[in-house]
Coordinates of C-alpha atoms in Angstrom, one line a residue:
M1 CA -15.6 26.1 11.7
A2 CA -16.0 25.8 7.7
C3 CA -14.3 27.3 5.4
A4 CA -15.1 27.3 1.3
A5 CA -12.6 27.4 -1.7
Y6 CA -11.1 30.0 -3.4
S7 CA -11.2 30.1 -7.1
I8 CA -7.9 31.5 -9.8
R9 CA -10.1 32.3 -12.6
G10 CA -8.7 36.3 -13.5
H11 CA -5.6 37.6 -15.0
L12 CA -2.5 36.5 -14.1
K13 CA 0.4 38.8 -13.2
L14 CA 4.1 38.2 -14.4
A15 CA 7.1 39.8 -13.0
A16 CA 8.0 42.7 -14.9
G17 CA 10.6 42.0 -17.6
H18 CA 11.1 38.4 -16.3
G19 CA 13.5 36.6 -18.5
L20 CA 11.4 33.3 -18.2
A21 CA 8.1 34.9 -19.4
S22 CA 7.7 32.9 -22.5
N23 CA 9.5 29.8 -20.9
H24 CA 7.1 27.1 -19.8
L25 CA 8.8 25.4 -16.8
C26 CA 7.5 22.6 -16.2
G27 CA 7.7 21.1 -18.9
G28 CA 11.6 20.4 -18.3
W29 CA 11.4 19.1 -15.2
K30 CA 12.4 15.7 -14.2
P31 CA 13.2 14.5 -10.8
S32 CA 17.1 14.7 -9.5
A33 CA 16.2 11.9 -7.0
S34 CA 16.0 8.6 -8.3
C35 CA 12.2 7.2 -7.6
P36 CA 11.6 4.7 -9.9
V37 CA 8.3 3.4 -11.5
S38 CA 8.2 0.7 -13.6
R39 CA 6.0 2.5 -16.4
A40 CA 7.0 5.8 -17.5
W41 CA 3.8 8.0 -18.4
S42 CA 2.8 8.0 -22.0
G43 CA -0.2 10.5 -22.0
N44 CA -1.0 12.3 -25.2
V45 CA 0.6 15.2 -25.9
S46 CA -1.5 18.6 -26.8
S47 CA -0.6 20.4 -29.7
N48 CA 0.5 23.4 -27.7
A49 CA 2.7 21.2 -25.5
V50 CA 6.1 22.8 -25.4
Q51 CA 8.6 20.6 -27.2
H52 CA 12.2 22.3 -25.4
V53 CA 14.4 22.0 -22.4
A54 CA 13.6 24.7 -19.3
R55 CA 16.4 26.5 -18.3
H56 CA 18.9 24.3 -16.1
Y57 CA 17.5 21.0 -16.7
H58 CA 19.3 18.9 -19.4
L59 CA 16.5 16.3 -19.6
T60 CA 13.0 15.5 -22.3
V61 CA 10.4 18.0 -22.4
R62 CA 7.0 16.1 -22.2
N63 CA 3.5 17.6 -21.8
S64 CA 3.1 18.3 -18.3
E65 CA -0.9 19.2 -18.7
R66 CA -3.3 16.7 -16.5
W67 CA -6.2 15.1 -17.5
R68 CA -8.5 15.3 -15.2
S69 CA -11.6 14.0 -16.7
I70 CA -12.5 11.5 -14.5
P71 CA -14.0 8.9 -16.9
K72 CA -17.4 6.5 -16.2
A73 CA -15.9 3.0 -15.8
S74 CA -17.1 0.0 -17.0
P75 CA -18.3 -2.3 -14.3
E76 CA -15.4 -5.3 -15.6
D77 CA -13.2 -2.9 -15.1
G78 CA -14.0 -2.3 -11.1
T79 CA -13.0 1.7 -11.3
A80 CA -16.6 3.2 -11.4
V81 CA -17.0 4.8 -8.1
A82 CA -20.4 3.8 -6.7
E83 CA -23.0 6.5 -5.7
G84 CA -22.9 5.4 -2.7
R85 CA -20.0 4.2 -0.8
M86 CA -16.3 3.5 -2.3
T87 CA -13.1 1.9 -1.6
V88 CA -10.1 3.8 -1.3
L89 CA -6.8 3.1 -1.4
V90 CA -3.9 5.0 0.4
I91 CA -0.3 5.0 -1.3
G92 CA 2.4 4.9 1.7
G93 CA 3.0 3.4 5.0
G94 CA 4.2 6.3 7.3
G95 CA 2.2 8.7 10.1
R96 CA 0.9 10.6 7.7
E97 CA -1.0 7.6 5.6
H98 CA -1.9 6.5 9.2
A99 CA -3.7 9.7 9.8
L100 CA -5.0 9.6 6.3
C101 CA -6.5 6.2 6.7
Y102 CA -7.8 7.5 10.4
A103 CA -9.7 10.0 8.6
L104 CA -10.9 8.0 5.6
T105 CA -12.3 5.1 7.8
R106 CA -14.5 7.6 9.9
S107 CA -15.6 9.2 6.6
P108 CA -19.6 8.0 5.4
S109 CA -18.7 7.9 1.8
C110 CA -16.1 5.6 2.6
D111 CA -16.6 1.6 2.7
T112 CA -13.0 -0.1 2.6
V113 CA -10.0 1.8 3.3
L114 CA -7.0 0.1 1.4
C115 CA -3.0 0.9 3.0
A116 CA -0.3 -0.1 1.0
P117 CA 2.3 -1.1 2.1
G118 CA 0.9 0.3 5.6
N119 CA 2.5 -1.0 9.1
A120 CA 1.7 -2.9 11.6
G121 CA 0.5 -0.3 13.9
I122 CA -2.0 0.7 10.8
A123 CA -2.7 -2.8 10.2
Q124 CA -3.7 -3.4 14.2
S125 CA -5.5 -0.1 14.7
R126 CA -7.8 -1.3 12.2
D127 CA -7.8 2.1 10.6
A128 CA -7.5 0.3 7.3
V129 CA -6.0 -3.4 5.7
C130 CA -3.1 -3.2 4.5
I131 CA -1.4 -4.7 1.7
S132 CA 2.1 -5.3 2.3
D133 CA 2.6 -7.1 -0.8
L134 CA 1.7 -4.6 -3.3
D135 CA 4.6 -2.8 -5.3
I136 CA 3.6 0.6 -5.1
S137 CA 7.0 1.7 -7.7
S138 CA 4.7 -0.5 -10.2
S139 CA 2.1 1.1 -12.1
D140 CA 1.1 -2.2 -13.5
A141 CA 1.1 -3.5 -10.5
V142 CA -1.0 -0.7 -8.6
I143 CA -3.6 0.0 -11.5
S144 CA -3.8 -4.1 -11.7
F145 CA -5.1 -3.8 -7.8
C146 CA -7.5 -1.4 -8.4
R147 CA -9.4 -3.0 -10.9
K148 CA -9.1 -6.3 -9.0
R149 CA -10.3 -4.4 -5.7
G150 CA -12.8 -1.6 -7.0
V151 CA -11.2 0.8 -5.8
G152 CA -12.9 3.7 -6.5
M153 CA -9.8 6.7 -5.5
V154 CA -6.1 6.1 -4.8
V155 CA -5.1 8.5 -2.2
V156 CA -0.7 9.0 -3.1
G157 CA 0.8 10.1 0.3
P158 CA 4.9 10.2 -0.1
E159 CA 6.6 13.0 -2.8
G160 CA 8.5 9.5 -4.1
P161 CA 5.8 7.9 -6.2
L162 CA 4.4 11.8 -7.1
V163 CA 7.5 12.9 -8.6
A164 CA 7.9 9.4 -10.2
G165 CA 4.9 9.9 -12.3
L166 CA 2.8 7.3 -10.1
A167 CA -0.7 9.5 -10.1
N168 CA -0.2 10.2 -14.5
D169 CA -0.5 6.5 -14.9
L170 CA -3.2 5.9 -12.8
V171 CA -5.5 9.0 -13.7
K172 CA -4.7 8.0 -17.5
A173 CA -6.1 4.3 -16.7
G174 CA -9.2 6.2 -15.8
I175 CA -8.4 6.1 -11.8
P176 CA -9.8 8.9 -9.6
T177 CA -6.5 9.9 -8.0
F178 CA -5.9 12.4 -5.3
G179 CA -2.5 13.8 -5.7
P180 CA -0.3 15.5 -8.6
S181 CA 1.1 14.7 -11.7
S182 CA 5.3 14.0 -12.0
E183 CA 5.2 17.6 -13.8
A184 CA 3.2 19.5 -11.2
A185 CA 5.2 17.6 -8.4
A186 CA 8.7 19.8 -9.2
L187 CA 7.0 22.1 -6.9
E188 CA 8.3 19.8 -4.4
G189 CA 11.3 17.8 -6.4
S190 CA 13.3 21.0 -7.4
K191 CA 13.3 23.8 -5.3
D192 CA 15.3 25.7 -8.1
F193 CA 11.9 25.1 -10.1
M194 CA 10.1 26.3 -7.0
K195 CA 12.4 29.8 -6.7
R196 CA 11.9 30.2 -10.5
L197 CA 8.1 30.4 -10.7
C198 CA 8.1 32.7 -7.3
D199 CA 9.8 34.6 -9.6
K200 CA 7.7 34.6 -12.5
Y201 CA 4.9 35.0 -10.7
N202 CA 5.7 37.4 -8.3
I203 CA 5.1 34.8 -5.2
P204 CA 6.9 36.1 -2.0
T205 CA 10.2 34.3 -1.2
A206 CA 13.7 34.4 0.1
Q207 CA 16.2 35.8 -2.7
Y208 CA 17.9 33.5 -3.8
R209 CA 20.7 31.9 -6.5
T210 CA 21.3 28.3 -7.5
F211 CA 24.7 26.6 -8.3
T212 CA 26.2 23.9 -9.9
D213 CA 30.1 24.5 -9.1
P214 CA 30.6 24.4 -5.2
A215 CA 33.8 26.3 -5.8
K216 CA 30.7 29.4 -7.0
A217 CA 28.5 28.6 -4.5
K218 CA 31.1 29.1 -1.7
E219 CA 32.3 32.6 -3.2
Y220 CA 28.4 33.6 -3.4
I221 CA 28.2 32.6 0.5
K222 CA 31.4 34.6 1.2
D223 CA 30.0 37.8 -0.4
Q224 CA 26.5 37.5 1.4
G225 CA 28.2 36.5 4.7
A226 CA 25.9 34.3 7.5
P227 CA 23.6 33.3 8.5
I228 CA 22.2 32.1 5.2
V229 CA 20.3 29.0 3.9
V230 CA 21.9 26.0 2.0
K231 CA 19.5 23.8 0.0
A232 CA 20.4 20.4 -2.0
D233 CA 17.6 21.0 -5.0
G234 CA 15.9 17.5 -5.1
L235 CA 14.1 15.2 -2.7
A236 CA 17.0 14.5 0.3
A237 CA 13.8 13.0 2.6
G238 CA 13.3 15.9 4.7
K239 CA 17.3 16.1 5.3
G240 CA 18.5 18.5 2.3
V241 CA 18.5 22.2 4.2
V242 CA 21.3 23.4 6.2
V243 CA 20.6 26.9 8.3
A244 CA 24.0 27.6 8.4
M245 CA 24.7 30.2 11.0
T246 CA 28.4 30.8 10.2
L247 CA 30.7 30.8 6.8
D248 CA 32.1 27.3 7.7
E249 CA 29.0 25.9 8.6
A250 CA 27.6 26.8 5.3
F251 CA 31.1 26.0 3.3
E252 CA 30.7 22.6 5.2
A253 CA 27.1 22.2 3.6
I254 CA 28.5 22.8 0.5
D255 CA 30.9 20.1 0.3
S256 CA 28.7 17.6 1.9
M257 CA 26.1 17.8 -0.7
M258 CA 28.0 18.9 -3.7
V259 CA 31.3 17.1 -3.4
D260 CA 30.6 14.1 -0.8
E261 CA 27.3 13.6 -2.9
S262 CA 26.1 13.2 0.4
F263 CA 22.5 13.1 -1.3
G264 CA 23.2 11.3 -4.3
S265 CA 21.8 13.8 -7.2
A266 CA 19.4 15.5 -5.4
G267 CA 22.7 17.7 -4.4
S268 CA 24.3 18.1 -7.3
R269 CA 22.6 21.5 -7.8
V270 CA 21.9 23.6 -4.4
V271 CA 19.9 26.4 -3.9
I272 CA 21.3 29.3 -1.4
E273 CA 18.9 31.5 0.1
E274 CA 19.1 35.1 2.1
Y275 CA 18.4 34.3 6.2
L276 CA 14.8 35.3 7.2
E277 CA 14.0 36.1 10.6
G278 CA 10.7 35.3 12.0
E279 CA 7.9 32.6 13.1
E280 CA 8.0 29.4 10.8
A281 CA 3.7 28.4 10.0
S282 CA 2.5 25.3 7.8
F283 CA -0.6 26.3 5.7
F284 CA -2.3 23.4 3.4
A285 CA -4.8 24.0 0.7
L286 CA -6.2 21.2 -1.2
V287 CA -6.3 22.5 -5.3
D288 CA -8.2 20.7 -8.0
G289 CA -6.2 23.0 -10.6
E290 CA -8.6 25.7 -10.9
N291 CA -9.9 26.2 -6.9
A292 CA -8.1 26.3 -4.0
L293 CA -9.8 25.7 -0.6
P294 CA -7.8 26.1 2.5
L295 CA -7.8 23.5 5.5
E296 CA -6.6 24.8 9.1
S297 CA -3.3 26.0 9.5
A298 CA -1.0 24.0 11.8
Q299 CA 3.1 24.9 13.4
D300 CA 5.7 22.2 13.1
H301 CA 8.8 21.6 15.2
K302 CA 11.7 20.9 13.1
R303 CA 15.1 21.0 15.3
V304 CA 15.3 17.8 16.9
G305 CA 15.6 19.1 20.5
D306 CA 14.5 21.3 22.9
G307 CA 14.3 24.9 22.8
D308 CA 14.5 24.7 19.0
T309 CA 18.1 23.3 19.0
G310 CA 20.1 20.7 16.9
P311 CA 20.2 19.6 13.4
N312 CA 16.6 19.6 11.5
T313 CA 14.5 16.2 11.1
G314 CA 11.2 15.3 9.7
G315 CA 9.5 16.9 12.3
M316 CA 9.2 16.3 16.1
G317 CA 5.7 17.1 16.5
A318 CA 3.2 19.8 15.4
Y319 CA -0.1 21.6 16.7
S320 CA -3.3 22.8 15.4
P321 CA -4.5 25.9 14.3
A322 CA -1.0 28.0 14.7
P323 CA -2.3 31.4 16.7
I324 CA 0.2 33.3 14.5
V325 CA -2.1 32.3 11.3
T326 CA -5.2 34.8 11.8
E327 CA -7.5 34.7 9.5
E328 CA -6.4 38.3 8.3
L329 CA -2.7 36.5 7.3
K330 CA -4.9 33.6 5.9
S331 CA -6.3 35.2 3.0
V332 CA -2.9 37.4 2.5
I333 CA -1.7 34.1 2.0
M334 CA -4.1 32.3 -0.3
E335 CA -4.3 35.9 -2.4
T336 CA 0.0 36.4 -2.4
I337 CA 1.3 32.7 -2.3
I338 CA -1.7 29.9 -3.2
I339 CA -3.9 31.1 -5.8
P340 CA -0.9 32.7 -7.3
T341 CA 1.0 29.5 -7.5
V342 CA -2.1 27.5 -9.0
K343 CA -2.4 30.1 -11.8
G344 CA 0.9 29.5 -12.4
M345 CA 1.6 26.4 -12.7
A346 CA -2.2 25.9 -14.8
A347 CA -0.1 28.8 -17.0
E348 CA 3.1 26.6 -17.5
G349 CA 0.7 23.6 -19.0
C350 CA 0.8 21.4 -15.6
K351 CA -2.6 22.4 -13.2
F352 CA -1.9 21.3 -10.1
V353 CA -4.5 18.9 -8.2
G354 CA -3.8 17.4 -4.8
V355 CA -2.5 19.2 -1.4
L356 CA 0.0 22.2 -1.6
Y357 CA 2.0 22.5 1.6
A358 CA 3.3 25.9 1.8
G359 CA 6.2 26.1 4.3
L360 CA 6.1 29.9 5.7
M361 CA 8.4 32.1 7.7
I362 CA 6.1 35.0 8.7
E363 CA 8.6 38.0 9.0
K364 CA 9.5 39.3 12.1
K365 CA 9.9 42.9 10.4
S366 CA 6.9 42.7 8.1
G367 CA 4.6 40.1 10.0
L368 CA 4.0 39.4 6.4
P369 CA 4.3 35.8 5.3
K370 CA 7.1 34.5 2.9
L371 CA 7.2 31.4 1.0
I372 CA 10.3 29.1 2.3
E373 CA 9.2 25.6 0.1
Y374 CA 6.4 23.7 -1.0
N375 CA 5.7 20.2 -0.5
V376 CA 3.3 18.6 -2.7
R377 CA 1.5 16.2 -0.1
F378 CA 0.1 16.4 3.5
G379 CA 2.9 17.1 5.9
D380 CA 4.0 14.5 8.8
P381 CA 3.6 15.6 11.6
E382 CA 1.0 18.0 10.7
C383 CA -1.4 15.7 8.8
Q384 CA -1.6 13.9 12.3
V385 CA -3.1 17.3 13.8
L386 CA -5.0 18.2 10.5
M387 CA -6.9 15.2 10.5
M388 CA -7.1 14.8 14.6
R389 CA -9.8 18.0 13.8
L390 CA -11.7 17.5 10.5
E391 CA -15.4 16.7 10.7
S392 CA -16.1 16.7 7.1
D393 CA -16.2 14.0 4.9
L394 CA -12.5 13.0 3.5
A395 CA -12.9 10.9 1.2
Q396 CA -16.0 12.6 -0.6
V397 CA -13.8 15.9 -0.4
L398 CA -10.4 14.6 -1.9
L399 CA -12.5 13.1 -4.8
S400 CA -14.4 16.4 -5.6
A401 CA -10.7 17.3 -6.0
C402 CA -10.1 14.7 -8.3
R403 CA -13.2 15.8 -10.5
G404 CA -12.5 19.4 -10.2
E405 CA -15.3 20.3 -8.4
L406 CA -13.5 21.8 -5.1
G407 CA -15.8 25.0 -6.0
K408 CA -18.5 23.1 -4.5
V409 CA -17.2 22.5 -1.3
S410 CA -16.4 23.7 2.1
L411 CA -14.7 22.0 5.1
T412 CA -16.2 21.7 8.5
W413 CA -13.0 21.6 11.3
S414 CA -13.6 21.0 15.4
P415 CA -12.6 24.2 17.7
E416 CA -10.3 22.3 19.8
I417 CA -6.6 22.4 19.5
A418 CA -5.0 19.2 18.6
M419 CA -1.1 18.4 19.5
V420 CA 1.2 15.6 18.2
V421 CA 4.7 14.8 19.8
V422 CA 6.9 12.0 18.1
M423 CA 8.7 9.7 19.6
A424 CA 11.6 8.9 17.8
S425 CA 14.6 6.3 17.7
E426 CA 17.4 7.4 20.0
G427 CA 20.4 8.7 17.8
Y428 CA 17.8 10.0 15.0
P429 CA 18.1 11.9 12.5
G430 CA 21.3 10.4 12.3
S431 CA 22.1 6.6 12.6
Y432 CA 19.5 5.0 15.0
K433 CA 19.2 1.6 16.0
K434 CA 16.4 -0.9 14.9
G435 CA 14.3 -3.8 16.1
T436 CA 14.0 -2.0 19.4
V437 CA 10.7 -3.5 21.4
I438 CA 7.7 -0.8 22.6
K439 CA 5.0 -1.5 24.5
N440 CA 1.9 -0.3 26.4
I441 CA 0.5 1.1 23.5
D442 CA -3.1 0.2 24.1
K443 CA -2.6 1.4 27.8
A444 CA -1.0 5.0 26.3
E445 CA -4.3 5.1 23.9
Q446 CA -6.5 4.7 27.0
V447 CA -5.3 7.6 28.8
S448 CA -7.6 9.7 27.3
P449 CA -10.4 9.4 24.2
A450 CA -9.4 12.6 22.6
V451 CA -5.8 10.6 22.2
K452 CA -4.7 8.8 19.2
I453 CA -1.3 7.5 18.3
F454 CA -0.4 7.2 14.8
H455 CA 2.6 4.7 13.8
A456 CA 5.0 6.1 10.9
G457 CA 7.8 3.5 11.5
T458 CA 7.0 0.2 13.4
A459 CA 7.0 -3.5 12.5
L460 CA 6.7 -6.7 14.4
D461 CA 9.1 -9.1 15.1
G462 CA 9.3 -13.3 15.0
D463 CA 7.7 -13.3 18.3
G464 CA 5.0 -10.6 17.7
N465 CA 6.5 -7.8 19.7
L466 CA 5.8 -4.2 18.2
V467 CA 9.2 -3.0 17.3
A468 CA 10.4 0.3 15.9
V469 CA 12.2 0.2 12.4
G470 CA 12.2 4.1 11.1
G471 CA 13.6 7.5 12.8
R472 CA 10.1 8.5 13.7
V473 CA 8.3 6.1 15.2
L474 CA 5.3 7.4 17.0
G475 CA 2.9 10.4 17.1
V476 CA 1.3 10.4 19.7
T477 CA -2.0 13.1 19.1
A478 CA -4.3 14.6 21.8
K479 CA -7.2 17.2 21.2
G480 CA -8.1 19.3 24.2
K481 CA -10.3 22.8 24.4
D482 CA -7.0 24.8 24.9
I483 CA -3.3 24.3 24.1
E484 CA -2.6 23.4 27.7
E485 CA -5.0 20.3 27.4
A486 CA -4.0 19.0 24.6
R487 CA -0.2 19.2 25.7
F488 CA -1.7 17.3 29.0
R489 CA -3.0 15.2 27.0
A490 CA -0.5 14.0 24.4
Y491 CA 2.4 13.8 27.2
D492 CA 0.4 12.1 29.5
A493 CA 0.1 9.2 26.6
V494 CA 4.0 9.8 25.8
D495 CA 4.8 9.0 29.4
V496 CA 2.6 5.9 29.3
V497 CA 4.8 4.2 26.3
D498 CA 7.4 1.7 27.1
W499 CA 10.1 2.5 25.0
P500 CA 13.6 3.1 26.6
E501 CA 14.9 3.6 23.5
G502 CA 12.7 5.9 22.1
F503 CA 13.2 10.0 22.9
F504 CA 10.9 13.1 22.1
R505 CA 10.9 16.7 22.7
R506 CA 9.4 18.0 25.7
D507 CA 8.4 21.5 25.0
I508 CA 5.9 20.8 22.2
G509 CA 3.7 23.9 21.6
W510 CA 5.4 26.1 23.2
R511 CA 5.3 29.3 21.1
A512 CA 1.0 28.7 21.4
L513 CA 1.3 28.0 24.7
K514 CA 3.8 31.1 25.5
Q515 CA 1.4 33.5 23.0
E516 CA -1.8 32.5 24.8
Q517 CA -0.3 33.0 28.4
T518 CA 0.9 36.1 27.2
A519 CA -2.5 37.2 26.1
N520 CA -4.6 36.1 29.3
Y521 CA -1.7 38.4 31.2

């Protein structure tokens, strides 16, 4: 199964009479979350760079055009990409990064995979060499490390370093980096930014209003009624969205975010959206600034409990492909959402290079997609199922994106279904105990050759035991010829893991299973 890239060349269609038509969105954005990097990017500002503050933002504008020309580095600085196999550094230490390391290790063009800081499970599985003492919040430290170790490409996993500008600094230093600039990362770093981009470039999304005054926010909610969605504008570790089914729940969300400051500065501005009814899906595309290459579809399970009940989490499981995303719908998503976004970002002076992760709602009434949110990195746990199915050379594909050459690339995928079941610490997404011992990981992986366990929040204690140190801890992943076989293998492996303090959902994949059963009836 193969897919090719779409080019963004062509005319942009702007929203008629939109007040932001002449306003560069990227230039005025800066993260509302605190993600320190030791040295701010100081790239040259082009003559046509916008020198004013975008509406709603108080901070200094800086040029956001990302320099994508990767120079041939001299032998002494160690950043040259060899004609043969290269060393790749993955930034991050969660389940998403473990999955990326796993796929890169299998890439024919990749010689060595390094992961900073990584985690105990990544190291034990030998999917990467973990560099636990590298300070990834320091651009200088990362650049120095890359030069000493001859790193040919850096892949930035989490959103924090991207929003903080790590990719800006690495690219400026001549190191090929997969991940957007801090300005382009505003697509995830500010929900208001994303919404205004949608307005300007006619990208279908839920109706919304943005507020900085809690009283006015509550007045708007009262006028609109429930159900309604309240979102913290900035980064909130996947927890800044409340789907309020009652007015009281919505008011409580406003108080929590804006008055009690439960998400710090990320909640000082909120976006209030209409409630959309339908089925959610995750859609991913690799982008090199001008070309967009769609990945396979996936569907996440955000709610903590079976039957999609309880609070939202970072994701309790996923499967790929998602039956709801047909080939016809994929074309609609690319043409109405992904390509207009890539064009719009380029027009705003901040070309996007990296992976666009579109959280979509396929509306029940129309059957058409609307954009719920953008992430600017691979999803977690969707990355786990995508990397299990990818058959192409990931290192070469990502390097092509860094070089602006995705137009020459096509991807090959396994036709099998992949599913991941997340095992989390009891109490997540609330408070949870750390340091609980996990046993039988090796036995669980031996249930089937089609099983792989990705580590998200594990470490070794003083006695050498594998222990849980995070909320979402393990991603038990399996492939199968159909959804039933993938589910059986995944849960068979989950049942072998000995971790009394962990929990998981028992119904991952229920929508796909229901659809398959209906089709076969």
